[in-house]
Short mmCIF file of C-alpha atoms in Angstrom, two decimals:
data_model
loop_
_atom_site.label_atom_id
_atom_site.label_comp_id
_atom_site.label_asym_id
_atom_site.label_seq_id
_atom_site.Cartn_x
_atom_site.Cartn_y
_atom_site.Cartn_z
CA UNK A 94 -6.98 -8.87 24.55
CA UNK A 95 -8.98 -12.06 25.01
CA UNK A 96 -12.41 -10.55 24.58
CA UNK A 97 -13.81 -10.17 21.03
CA UNK A 98 -14.75 -6.53 20.46
CA UNK A 99 -18.46 -5.87 20.13
CA UNK A 100 -18.00 -3.36 17.33
CA UNK A 101 -14.85 -2.52 15.49
CA UNK A 102 -14.12 0.08 12.83
CA UNK A 103 -11.18 -0.62 10.57
CA UNK A 104 -9.74 2.10 8.38
CA UNK A 105 -13.21 3.55 8.04
CA UNK A 106 -13.79 6.54 5.76
CA UNK A 107 -16.94 8.36 4.84
CA UNK A 108 -17.77 11.29 2.57
CA UNK A 109 -21.13 12.66 1.48
CA UNK A 110 -21.51 12.38 -2.29
CA UNK A 111 -21.97 16.12 -2.79
CA UNK A 112 -19.10 17.20 -0.52
CA UNK A 113 -15.38 17.11 -1.45
CA UNK A 114 -14.27 17.01 2.22
CA UNK A 115 -14.60 13.56 3.82
CA UNK A 116 -16.40 13.46 7.19
CA UNK A 117 -14.26 10.59 8.48
CA UNK A 118 -10.75 9.63 7.31
CA UNK A 119 -9.28 6.20 8.04
CA UNK A 120 -10.82 5.83 11.48
CA UNK A 121 -9.86 2.84 13.65
CA UNK A 122 -11.90 2.19 16.73
CA UNK A 123 -12.65 -0.73 19.06
CA UNK A 124 -15.73 -0.95 21.27
CA UNK A 125 -15.45 -3.81 23.74
CA UNK A 126 -18.03 -5.28 26.11
CA UNK A 127 -17.87 -3.44 29.42
CA UNK A 128 -16.79 -0.13 27.87
CA UNK A 129 -18.66 3.09 28.44
CA UNK A 130 -17.45 5.55 25.86
CA UNK A 131 -18.05 9.29 25.75
CA UNK A 132 -17.73 10.87 22.35
CA UNK A 133 -17.62 14.57 21.69
CA UNK A 134 -16.67 16.99 19.00
CA UNK A 135 -17.92 20.16 17.31
CA UNK A 136 -21.20 20.31 15.36
CA UNK A 137 -20.91 18.67 11.98
CA UNK A 138 -17.77 16.74 12.94
CA UNK A 139 -19.37 13.40 12.07
CA UNK A 140 -20.38 12.03 15.48
CA UNK A 141 -23.88 11.05 14.38
CA UNK A 142 -22.53 9.72 11.07
CA UNK A 143 -20.16 7.49 13.01
CA UNK A 144 -23.04 5.89 14.92
CA UNK A 145 -25.10 5.55 11.72
CA UNK A 146 -22.15 3.81 10.03
CA UNK A 147 -21.91 1.35 12.93
CA UNK A 148 -25.60 0.49 12.52
CA UNK A 149 -25.46 0.21 8.73
CA UNK A 150 -27.79 3.17 8.11
CA UNK A 151 -25.20 4.67 5.76
CA UNK A 152 -22.50 2.83 3.85
CA UNK A 153 -18.81 3.75 4.32
CA UNK A 154 -16.80 4.97 1.33
CA UNK A 155 -13.83 2.93 2.59
CA UNK A 156 -12.88 0.46 5.31
CA UNK A 157 -15.18 -1.86 7.23
CA UNK A 158 -17.42 -2.27 10.25
CA UNK A 159 -17.00 -5.50 12.25
CA UNK A 160 -19.52 -6.91 14.67
CA UNK A 161 -18.25 -9.58 17.07
CA UNK A 162 -15.21 -10.04 14.89
CA UNK A 163 -17.07 -10.53 11.60
CA UNK A 164 -17.15 -7.97 8.79
CA UNK A 165 -20.60 -6.49 8.14
CA UNK A 166 -21.45 -5.39 4.61
CA UNK A 167 -25.01 -6.08 3.52
CA UNK A 168 -28.37 -4.97 4.89
CA UNK A 169 -28.90 -8.56 6.11
CA UNK A 170 -25.58 -8.40 8.05
CA UNK A 171 -26.63 -5.20 9.75
CA UNK A 172 -30.01 -6.64 10.78
CA UNK A 173 -27.96 -8.80 13.13
CA UNK A 174 -26.14 -5.72 14.50
CA UNK A 175 -29.49 -4.01 15.12
CA UNK A 176 -30.70 -7.00 17.15
CA UNK A 177 -27.66 -6.72 19.41
CA UNK A 178 -27.09 -2.97 19.57
CA UNK A 179 -29.72 -0.29 20.16
CA UNK A 180 -29.32 3.24 18.81
CA UNK A 181 -31.21 6.03 20.54
CA UNK A 182 -31.73 8.77 17.96
CA UNK A 183 -31.13 12.41 18.74
CA UNK A 184 -34.73 13.37 18.02
CA UNK A 185 -37.30 11.31 19.93
CA UNK A 186 -40.00 12.38 17.48
CA UNK A 187 -38.14 10.46 14.75
CA UNK A 188 -37.83 7.34 16.86
CA UNK A 189 -41.48 7.02 17.88
CA UNK A 190 -43.35 5.24 15.12
CA UNK A 191 -46.81 4.49 16.51
CA UNK A 192 -49.49 6.85 17.83
CA UNK A 193 -49.87 4.97 21.13
CA UNK A 194 -47.09 4.22 23.60
CA UNK A 195 -47.67 0.49 24.05
CA UNK A 196 -47.85 -0.22 20.31
CA UNK A 197 -44.67 1.75 19.80
CA UNK A 198 -42.64 0.02 22.51
CA UNK A 199 -43.86 -3.40 21.30
CA UNK A 200 -42.79 -2.67 17.70
CA UNK A 201 -39.17 -3.86 18.19
CA UNK A 202 -40.02 -7.03 20.16
CA UNK A 203 -42.61 -7.98 17.52
CA UNK A 204 -39.98 -7.49 14.80
CA UNK A 205 -37.67 -9.76 16.78
CA UNK A 206 -40.32 -12.45 16.34
CA UNK A 207 -41.83 -12.43 19.84
CA UNK A 208 -45.42 -13.71 20.04
CA UNK A 209 -47.89 -10.81 20.49
CA UNK A 210 -48.68 -11.75 24.11
CA UNK A 211 -44.96 -11.88 25.00
CA UNK A 212 -44.25 -8.66 23.13
CA UNK A 213 -46.97 -6.95 25.16
CA UNK A 214 -45.51 -8.19 28.44
CA UNK A 215 -42.02 -7.15 27.34
CA UNK A 216 -43.27 -3.66 26.44
CA UNK A 217 -45.18 -3.29 29.71
CA UNK A 218 -42.19 -4.44 31.76
CA UNK A 219 -39.83 -2.08 29.94
CA UNK A 220 -42.18 0.86 30.52
CA UNK A 221 -42.51 -0.02 34.20
CA UNK A 222 -38.71 -0.30 34.56
CA UNK A 223 -38.34 3.24 33.19
CA UNK A 224 -40.95 4.60 35.56
CA UNK A 225 -43.51 4.92 32.76
CA UNK A 226 -46.12 2.68 34.37
CA UNK A 227 -49.62 3.64 33.18
CA UNK A 228 -48.35 5.22 29.93
CA UNK A 229 -49.46 2.27 27.77
CA UNK A 230 -52.51 3.86 26.17
CA UNK A 231 -51.19 7.44 26.13
CA UNK A 232 -50.97 9.14 22.75
CA UNK A 233 -47.36 9.79 21.75
CA UNK A 234 -48.00 13.21 20.22
CA UNK A 235 -49.45 14.45 23.52
CA UNK A 236 -46.36 13.52 25.59
CA UNK A 237 -43.93 16.16 26.87
CA UNK A 238 -40.43 16.35 25.42
CA UNK A 239 -38.95 14.44 28.35
CA UNK A 240 -41.66 11.77 28.23
CA UNK A 241 -41.09 11.33 24.49
CA UNK A 242 -37.38 10.81 25.13
CA UNK A 243 -38.11 8.16 27.78
CA UNK A 244 -40.66 6.40 25.55
CA UNK A 245 -38.19 6.34 22.66
CA UNK A 246 -35.59 4.87 25.04
CA UNK A 247 -38.15 2.26 26.15
CA UNK A 248 -38.61 1.31 22.47
CA UNK A 249 -34.86 0.67 22.20
CA UNK A 250 -34.54 -1.15 25.54
CA UNK A 251 -37.56 -3.39 24.88
CA UNK A 252 -35.39 -5.18 22.31
CA UNK A 253 -32.98 -5.99 25.19
CA UNK A 254 -29.84 -4.97 23.29
CA UNK A 255 -26.47 -5.95 24.74
CA UNK A 256 -25.06 -2.49 24.04
CA UNK A 257 -26.40 1.03 23.40
CA UNK A 258 -25.42 3.89 21.14
CA UNK A 259 -26.86 7.17 22.41
CA UNK A 260 -26.95 10.30 20.26
CA UNK A 261 -27.12 13.34 22.54
CA UNK A 262 -29.55 11.69 24.96
CA UNK A 263 -29.81 14.69 27.32
CA UNK A 264 -30.15 17.38 24.68
CA UNK A 265 -32.95 19.77 25.62
CA UNK A 266 -34.07 17.83 28.68
CA UNK A 267 -34.80 19.28 32.11
CA UNK A 268 -32.45 18.29 34.97
CA UNK A 269 -34.93 15.71 36.35
CA UNK A 270 -35.28 13.79 33.09
CA UNK A 271 -31.54 14.09 32.53
CA UNK A 272 -30.92 12.51 35.94
CA UNK A 273 -33.44 9.77 35.19
CA UNK A 274 -31.56 8.87 32.01
CA UNK A 275 -28.28 8.87 33.94
CA UNK A 276 -29.79 6.53 36.57
CA UNK A 277 -31.23 4.24 33.91
CA UNK A 278 -27.83 3.91 32.21
CA UNK A 279 -26.13 3.20 35.54
CA UNK A 280 -28.78 0.63 36.50
CA UNK A 281 -28.63 -1.18 33.15
CA UNK A 282 -24.86 -1.67 33.39
CA UNK A 283 -24.70 -2.23 29.63
CA UNK A 284 -21.77 -1.00 27.56
CA UNK A 285 -22.53 2.14 25.57
CA UNK A 286 -21.18 4.89 23.36
CA UNK A 287 -22.69 8.26 24.12
CA UNK A 288 -22.42 11.44 22.06
CA UNK A 289 -22.91 14.51 24.18
CA UNK A 290 -22.04 18.15 24.63
CA UNK A 291 -23.16 17.78 28.22
CA UNK A 292 -19.78 17.60 29.99
CA UNK A 293 -21.17 16.81 33.41
CA UNK A 294 -23.28 14.00 31.99
CA UNK A 295 -20.28 12.54 30.13
CA UNK A 296 -18.09 12.85 33.19
CA UNK A 297 -20.60 11.05 35.37
CA UNK A 298 -21.51 8.24 32.98
CA UNK A 299 -18.59 7.39 30.69
CA UNK A 300 -15.23 5.78 31.51
CA UNK A 301 -13.36 6.27 28.22
CA UNK A 302 -13.38 9.41 26.10
CA UNK A 303 -12.82 10.21 22.46
CA UNK A 304 -12.82 13.43 20.49
CA UNK A 305 -13.84 13.51 16.88
CA UNK A 306 -12.57 16.43 14.83
CA UNK A 307 -11.53 17.03 11.22
CA UNK A 308 -12.20 13.44 10.29
CA UNK A 309 -10.22 11.64 12.96
CA UNK A 310 -11.07 10.03 16.26
CA UNK A 311 -8.59 10.46 19.12
CA UNK A 312 -8.63 9.15 22.71
CA UNK A 313 -8.86 12.00 25.18
CA UNK A 314 -7.85 11.89 28.85
CA UNK A 315 -10.69 12.65 31.24
CA UNK A 316 -8.66 15.41 32.93
CA UNK A 317 -9.06 17.78 29.96
CA UNK A 318 -12.84 17.38 29.94
CA UNK A 319 -14.02 19.62 32.69
CA UNK A 320 -12.62 22.96 31.65
CA UNK A 321 -15.55 25.32 31.38
CA UNK A 322 -17.36 27.93 33.36
CA UNK A 323 -20.66 27.06 34.86
CA UNK A 324 -23.16 28.58 37.23
CA UNK A 325 -24.68 26.90 40.25
CA UNK A 326 -28.32 27.93 40.31
CA UNK A 327 -28.96 25.56 43.21
CA UNK A 328 -26.36 27.25 45.42
CA UNK A 329 -23.55 25.04 46.60
CA UNK A 330 -25.31 21.69 46.28
CA UNK A 331 -22.71 18.90 46.26
CA UNK A 332 -21.04 18.27 42.91
CA UNK A 333 -17.54 17.39 41.87
CA UNK A 334 -14.92 18.81 39.56
CA UNK A 335 -11.78 17.35 38.03
CA UNK B 174 -54.47 20.96 16.13
CA UNK B 175 -56.06 17.81 14.84
CA UNK B 176 -58.26 16.39 17.55
CA UNK B 177 -60.80 13.62 18.05
CA UNK B 178 -63.44 15.35 20.18
CA UNK B 179 -66.08 12.66 19.69
CA UNK B 180 -63.73 9.84 20.73
CA UNK B 181 -63.43 11.20 24.26
CA UNK B 182 -66.20 10.02 26.52
CA UNK B 183 -67.20 7.29 28.91
CA UNK B 184 -70.62 6.39 27.54
CA UNK B 185 -71.93 2.92 26.80
CA UNK B 186 -71.33 3.51 23.09
CA UNK B 187 -67.70 4.55 23.71
CA UNK B 188 -67.15 1.37 25.71
CA UNK B 189 -68.29 -0.97 22.95
CA UNK B 190 -65.71 -3.01 21.05
CA UNK B 191 -64.54 -1.03 17.97
CA UNK B 192 -64.79 -4.21 15.84
CA UNK B 193 -68.48 -4.60 16.68
CA UNK B 194 -69.03 -0.90 16.00
CA UNK B 195 -67.28 -1.01 12.62
CA UNK B 196 -69.27 -4.06 11.44
CA UNK B 197 -72.54 -2.56 12.73
CA UNK B 198 -71.80 0.76 11.03
CA UNK B 199 -71.05 -0.95 7.73
CA UNK B 200 -74.24 -3.06 7.84
CA UNK B 201 -76.51 -0.16 8.82
CA UNK B 202 -74.93 2.19 6.28
CA UNK B 203 -75.37 -0.34 3.49
CA UNK B 204 -79.00 -0.95 4.45
CA UNK B 205 -79.64 2.80 4.31
CA UNK B 206 -77.56 3.63 1.24
CA UNK B 207 -78.85 0.82 -1.01
CA UNK B 208 -82.52 1.30 -0.11
CA UNK B 209 -84.97 2.41 -2.78
CA UNK B 210 -87.58 3.87 -0.41
CA UNK B 211 -87.75 6.11 2.66
CA UNK B 212 -88.51 3.39 5.18
CA UNK B 213 -85.05 1.78 5.54
CA UNK B 214 -83.05 5.03 5.79
CA UNK B 215 -85.63 6.41 8.21
CA UNK B 216 -85.30 3.33 10.40
CA UNK B 217 -81.48 3.52 10.27
CA UNK B 218 -81.64 7.24 11.07
CA UNK B 219 -83.78 6.50 14.13
CA UNK B 220 -81.39 3.74 15.26
CA UNK B 221 -78.34 5.96 14.64
CA UNK B 222 -79.94 8.93 16.40
CA UNK B 223 -80.59 6.78 19.49
CA UNK B 224 -76.92 5.76 19.50
CA UNK B 225 -75.83 9.39 19.11
CA UNK B 226 -78.04 10.34 22.07
CA UNK B 227 -76.53 7.50 24.11
CA UNK B 228 -72.99 8.67 23.28
CA UNK B 229 -73.55 12.17 24.78
CA UNK B 230 -71.40 13.91 22.14
CA UNK B 231 -70.38 17.56 22.50
CA UNK B 232 -73.60 19.06 21.08
CA UNK B 233 -72.19 22.28 19.63
CA UNK B 234 -69.61 20.36 17.63
CA UNK B 235 -72.26 17.89 16.53
CA UNK B 236 -74.37 20.76 15.26
CA UNK B 237 -71.38 22.08 13.32
CA UNK B 238 -70.80 18.74 11.63
CA UNK B 239 -74.50 18.38 10.85
CA UNK B 240 -74.45 21.79 9.18
CA UNK B 241 -71.36 20.85 7.18
CA UNK B 242 -72.97 17.67 5.83
CA UNK B 243 -76.29 19.34 5.09
CA UNK B 244 -74.56 22.34 3.54
CA UNK B 245 -73.48 20.06 0.73
CA UNK B 246 -76.97 18.64 0.47
CA UNK B 247 -78.44 22.15 0.19
CA UNK B 248 -76.68 22.45 -3.15
CA UNK B 249 -78.34 19.24 -4.31
CA UNK B 250 -81.73 20.78 -3.44
CA UNK B 251 -80.88 23.69 -5.73
CA UNK B 252 -80.15 21.42 -8.68
CA UNK B 253 -81.95 18.07 -8.51
CA UNK B 254 -85.63 19.21 -8.29
CA UNK B 255 -85.27 21.31 -11.46
CA UNK B 256 -83.13 18.89 -13.45
CA UNK B 257 -84.69 15.47 -12.76
CA UNK B 258 -87.17 14.49 -15.49
CA UNK B 259 -90.73 13.62 -14.43
CA UNK B 260 -94.11 15.09 -13.58
CA UNK B 261 -93.90 18.87 -13.40
CA UNK B 262 -95.51 20.15 -10.21
CA UNK B 263 -94.94 23.85 -10.77
CA UNK B 264 -92.51 26.24 -12.42
CA UNK B 265 -89.93 28.48 -10.78
CA UNK B 266 -89.47 31.06 -13.52
CA UNK B 267 -88.03 29.08 -16.44
CA UNK B 268 -87.32 25.99 -14.30
CA UNK B 269 -89.81 23.09 -14.00
CA UNK B 270 -89.88 21.51 -10.52
CA UNK B 271 -90.66 17.79 -10.77
CA UNK B 272 -92.20 15.48 -8.15
CA UNK B 273 -89.50 12.88 -8.90
CA UNK B 274 -86.79 15.48 -8.36
CA UNK B 275 -88.18 16.50 -4.97
CA UNK B 276 -88.56 12.87 -3.95
CA UNK B 277 -84.97 12.06 -5.00
CA UNK B 278 -83.54 15.07 -3.12
CA UNK B 279 -85.50 14.09 0.00
CA UNK B 280 -84.25 10.50 -0.26
CA UNK B 281 -80.62 11.61 -0.60
CA UNK B 282 -81.02 13.92 2.41
CA UNK B 283 -82.50 11.13 4.50
CA UNK B 284 -79.84 8.61 3.45
CA UNK B 285 -76.93 11.00 4.04
CA UNK B 286 -78.13 11.92 7.50
CA UNK B 287 -78.75 8.32 8.50
CA UNK B 288 -75.25 7.26 7.42
CA UNK B 289 -73.83 10.36 9.12
CA UNK B 290 -75.59 9.45 12.39
CA UNK B 291 -74.18 5.89 12.25
CA UNK B 292 -70.64 7.02 11.47
CA UNK B 293 -70.75 9.66 14.18
CA UNK B 294 -72.08 7.27 16.82
CA UNK B 295 -70.08 4.19 15.84
CA UNK B 296 -66.84 5.31 14.18
CA UNK B 297 -66.10 8.72 15.68
CA UNK B 298 -66.52 7.36 19.21
CA UNK B 299 -63.33 5.28 18.84
CA UNK B 300 -59.81 6.68 18.58
CA UNK B 301 -57.89 6.21 15.34
CA UNK B 302 -55.41 3.71 16.87
CA UNK B 303 -58.32 1.63 18.21
CA UNK B 304 -60.00 1.71 14.79
CA UNK B 305 -56.80 0.61 13.10
CA UNK B 306 -56.49 -2.30 15.52
CA UNK B 307 -60.13 -3.21 14.85
CA UNK B 308 -59.52 -3.10 11.08
CA UNK B 309 -56.57 -5.47 11.45
CA UNK B 310 -58.63 -7.81 13.65
CA UNK B 311 -61.37 -7.81 10.98
CA UNK B 312 -58.80 -8.91 8.37
CA UNK B 313 -58.81 -5.64 6.47
CA UNK B 314 -55.52 -5.81 4.47
CA UNK B 315 -52.63 -4.80 6.74
CA UNK B 316 -51.38 -2.23 4.28
CA UNK B 317 -54.67 -0.34 4.50
CA UNK B 318 -54.93 -0.37 8.28
CA UNK B 319 -51.29 0.73 8.63
CA UNK B 320 -51.71 3.41 6.01
CA UNK B 321 -54.63 4.70 8.10
CA UNK B 322 -52.60 4.50 11.32
CA UNK B 323 -49.51 6.19 9.88
CA UNK B 324 -51.60 8.93 8.30
CA UNK B 325 -53.04 9.64 11.72
CA UNK B 326 -49.62 9.53 13.39
CA UNK B 327 -47.89 11.83 10.94
CA UNK B 328 -50.77 14.23 10.40
CA UNK B 329 -49.94 15.56 13.86
CA UNK B 330 -46.25 15.80 13.08
CA UNK B 331 -46.87 17.62 9.82
CA UNK B 332 -49.40 19.93 11.46
CA UNK B 333 -46.84 20.79 14.16
CA UNK B 334 -44.17 21.33 11.53
CA UNK B 335 -46.50 23.69 9.67
CA UNK B 336 -47.33 25.49 12.92
CA UNK B 337 -43.65 26.02 13.72
CA UNK B 338 -42.88 27.46 10.29
CA UNK B 339 -45.89 29.79 10.41
CA UNK B 340 -44.86 30.93 13.90
CA UNK B 341 -41.32 31.59 12.64
CA UNK B 342 -42.76 33.66 9.79
CA UNK B 343 -45.03 35.63 12.14
CA UNK B 344 -42.18 36.27 14.58
CA UNK B 345 -40.34 37.92 11.74
CA UNK B 346 -43.21 40.24 10.99
CA UNK B 347 -45.12 38.33 8.30
CA UNK B 348 -48.73 39.47 8.04
CA UNK B 349 -50.85 37.68 5.44
CA UNK B 350 -52.52 39.96 2.93
CA UNK B 351 -54.06 39.50 -0.50
CA UNK B 352 -50.99 40.12 -2.57
CA UNK B 353 -48.31 38.32 -4.55
CA UNK B 354 -45.84 38.37 -1.70
CA UNK B 355 -48.26 36.57 0.63
CA UNK B 356 -48.88 33.89 -2.00
CA UNK B 357 -45.15 33.51 -2.52
CA UNK B 358 -44.59 33.19 1.24
CA UNK B 359 -47.32 30.58 1.59
CA UNK B 360 -45.87 28.68 -1.35
CA UNK B 361 -42.48 28.72 0.39
CA UNK B 362 -44.04 27.58 3.67
CA UNK B 363 -45.82 24.69 1.98
CA UNK B 364 -42.62 23.74 0.18
CA UNK B 365 -40.76 23.74 3.50
CA UNK B 366 -43.41 21.50 5.07
CA UNK B 367 -43.13 19.12 2.14
CA UNK B 368 -39.33 19.00 2.20
CA UNK B 369 -39.17 18.57 5.97
CA UNK B 370 -41.83 15.85 5.89
CA UNK B 371 -39.84 14.04 3.22
CA UNK B 372 -36.68 14.27 5.33
CA UNK B 373 -38.57 13.07 8.34
CA UNK B 374 -40.00 10.09 6.49
CA UNK B 375 -36.41 9.05 5.67
CA UNK B 376 -35.42 9.34 9.34
CA UNK B 377 -38.49 7.43 10.51
CA UNK B 378 -37.70 4.65 8.06
CA UNK B 379 -34.18 4.48 9.54
CA UNK B 380 -35.69 4.28 13.01
CA UNK B 381 -37.88 1.40 11.86
CA UNK B 382 -34.85 -0.43 10.44
CA UNK B 383 -33.00 0.11 13.73
CA UNK B 384 -35.80 -1.63 15.52
CA UNK B 385 -35.71 -4.69 13.31
CA UNK B 386 -38.37 -3.76 10.72
CA UNK B 387 -38.23 -6.12 7.75
CA UNK B 388 -41.40 -5.30 5.83
CA UNK B 389 -43.93 -7.09 8.03
CA UNK B 390 -46.27 -5.42 10.49
CA UNK B 391 -46.97 -7.80 13.35
CA UNK B 392 -49.51 -6.41 15.84
CA UNK B 393 -50.44 -6.84 19.46
CA UNK B 394 -53.57 -8.89 20.09
CA UNK B 395 -56.87 -7.05 20.62
CA UNK B 396 -58.69 -7.78 23.87
CA UNK B 397 -61.64 -10.15 23.54
CA UNK B 398 -65.13 -8.73 23.04
CA UNK B 399 -67.64 -9.10 25.89
CA UNK B 400 -71.29 -10.21 25.96
CA UNK B 401 -72.39 -6.56 25.76
CA UNK B 402 -70.61 -6.21 22.41
CA UNK B 403 -72.29 -9.39 21.11
CA UNK B 404 -75.75 -8.14 22.15
CA UNK B 405 -75.12 -4.76 20.51
CA UNK B 406 -73.81 -6.30 17.28
CA UNK B 407 -76.78 -8.71 17.10
CA UNK B 408 -79.25 -5.83 17.62
CA UNK B 409 -77.54 -3.69 14.97
CA UNK B 410 -77.44 -6.51 12.43
CA UNK B 411 -81.09 -7.37 13.04
CA UNK B 412 -82.00 -3.71 12.58
CA UNK B 413 -79.99 -3.55 9.33
CA UNK B 414 -81.51 -6.75 7.92
CA UNK B 415 -85.03 -5.69 8.98
CA UNK B 416 -84.54 -2.29 7.33
CA UNK B 417 -83.25 -3.89 4.12
CA UNK B 418 -86.12 -6.45 4.13
CA UNK B 419 -88.73 -3.77 4.71
CA UNK B 420 -87.27 -1.80 1.84
CA UNK B 421 -87.61 -4.76 -0.53
CA UNK B 422 -91.24 -5.28 0.45
CA UNK B 423 -91.89 -1.54 0.16
CA UNK B 424 -90.30 -1.28 -3.29
CA UNK B 425 -92.26 -4.41 -4.33
CA UNK B 426 -95.48 -2.50 -3.57
CA UNK B 427 -94.34 0.66 -5.29
CA UNK B 428 -92.81 -1.08 -8.33
#
């Protein structure tokens, strides 16, 4: 393959200090530009840990993380990863740092070294692009759950990452907000890895699928994804099955 | 929930630049607090009261806060007049009430209420984020203004966390009483809040790292102050200086 992978995991292992069972055993994984990866697995299987390892939030017990072909080891190395890749945390409340929306969305751009005036414009533009025009002076703790999720996404996107890691982005959201996030991802056209238990969401957004279970990561054909019962509260509105 | 009832409003005072208000509040409070006589605090109280009137605060809440401040002062009235040395005016049982004691208690009451009026009209009429921005613009050390801002931000989170745990306890039939079990339950609830807050602080720090945090806190620029802010600040500073000057003259006369 001619293209350098964006992120690569080589023989990666991870275990929590207090637990004898490793979470990940000798995982190899390549994330290339243009890929849209869906990742699923049972609770506690290490999905979130995998994303945190990629971003350097936790250190592996074995193996290495590579970014654009170069091994990443130190905190300084991973600062570079965090400039290029945005991770949307599972809990929006954790991701929002400032009490007001504009200050929060401008936090990343300011850390990237943008001048305050430019950071403000960048934050305002990002909010507008996500349909959050007029939210600038709103107080974060008074936003609804869906609004918090969108503001936390704006904080990630304001850094204009080339790729996204999304940790259960639709968890606990109403169908409208869920659809907005789906539209935003489609519109951005950026490569991403998304963790989700939301099969429909995965099916409609991702193009490659992996299952993580008992420490290993295995490619999964899309055809096995959509095997579950569901109800159609909206009657027979158009939708598609595999 | 933690709220900022006095910061909501559309009055002239609310519209003033928080930087001008902070500087004015500091100057007026100093003029009142450092005075030796009644004149300066009385003048500051009048100025502050006018500003409070102009801010149209929620009056019931204002009354509550006034009572809270003066509740403390009531205790001083119980102690100072009978403990301060000086000319004895009369005796309350075994306790001598001195003129100096009464004068001191009156002065403290006047000073406290004048500073209270200024803080209420000039500080409480801005939101915490706006105040933090003003502090940064006034070159207050970044660590202080961010400590203030983060305290505000996470007070809400911790209050919500506490609320959720208490709700969970109530849903499972917990009714507070005055017994050991209630104390034990409250101790457990507080411990849970502490542990969860600690966990959350670790996650928030990770989120900051993810967004490129490297130990510095750059901030967005504050909008420029207008002529109205300049006029207000000039008036407040003149009032503060005049009050302080008058106090010096007054204390010159009275030794």
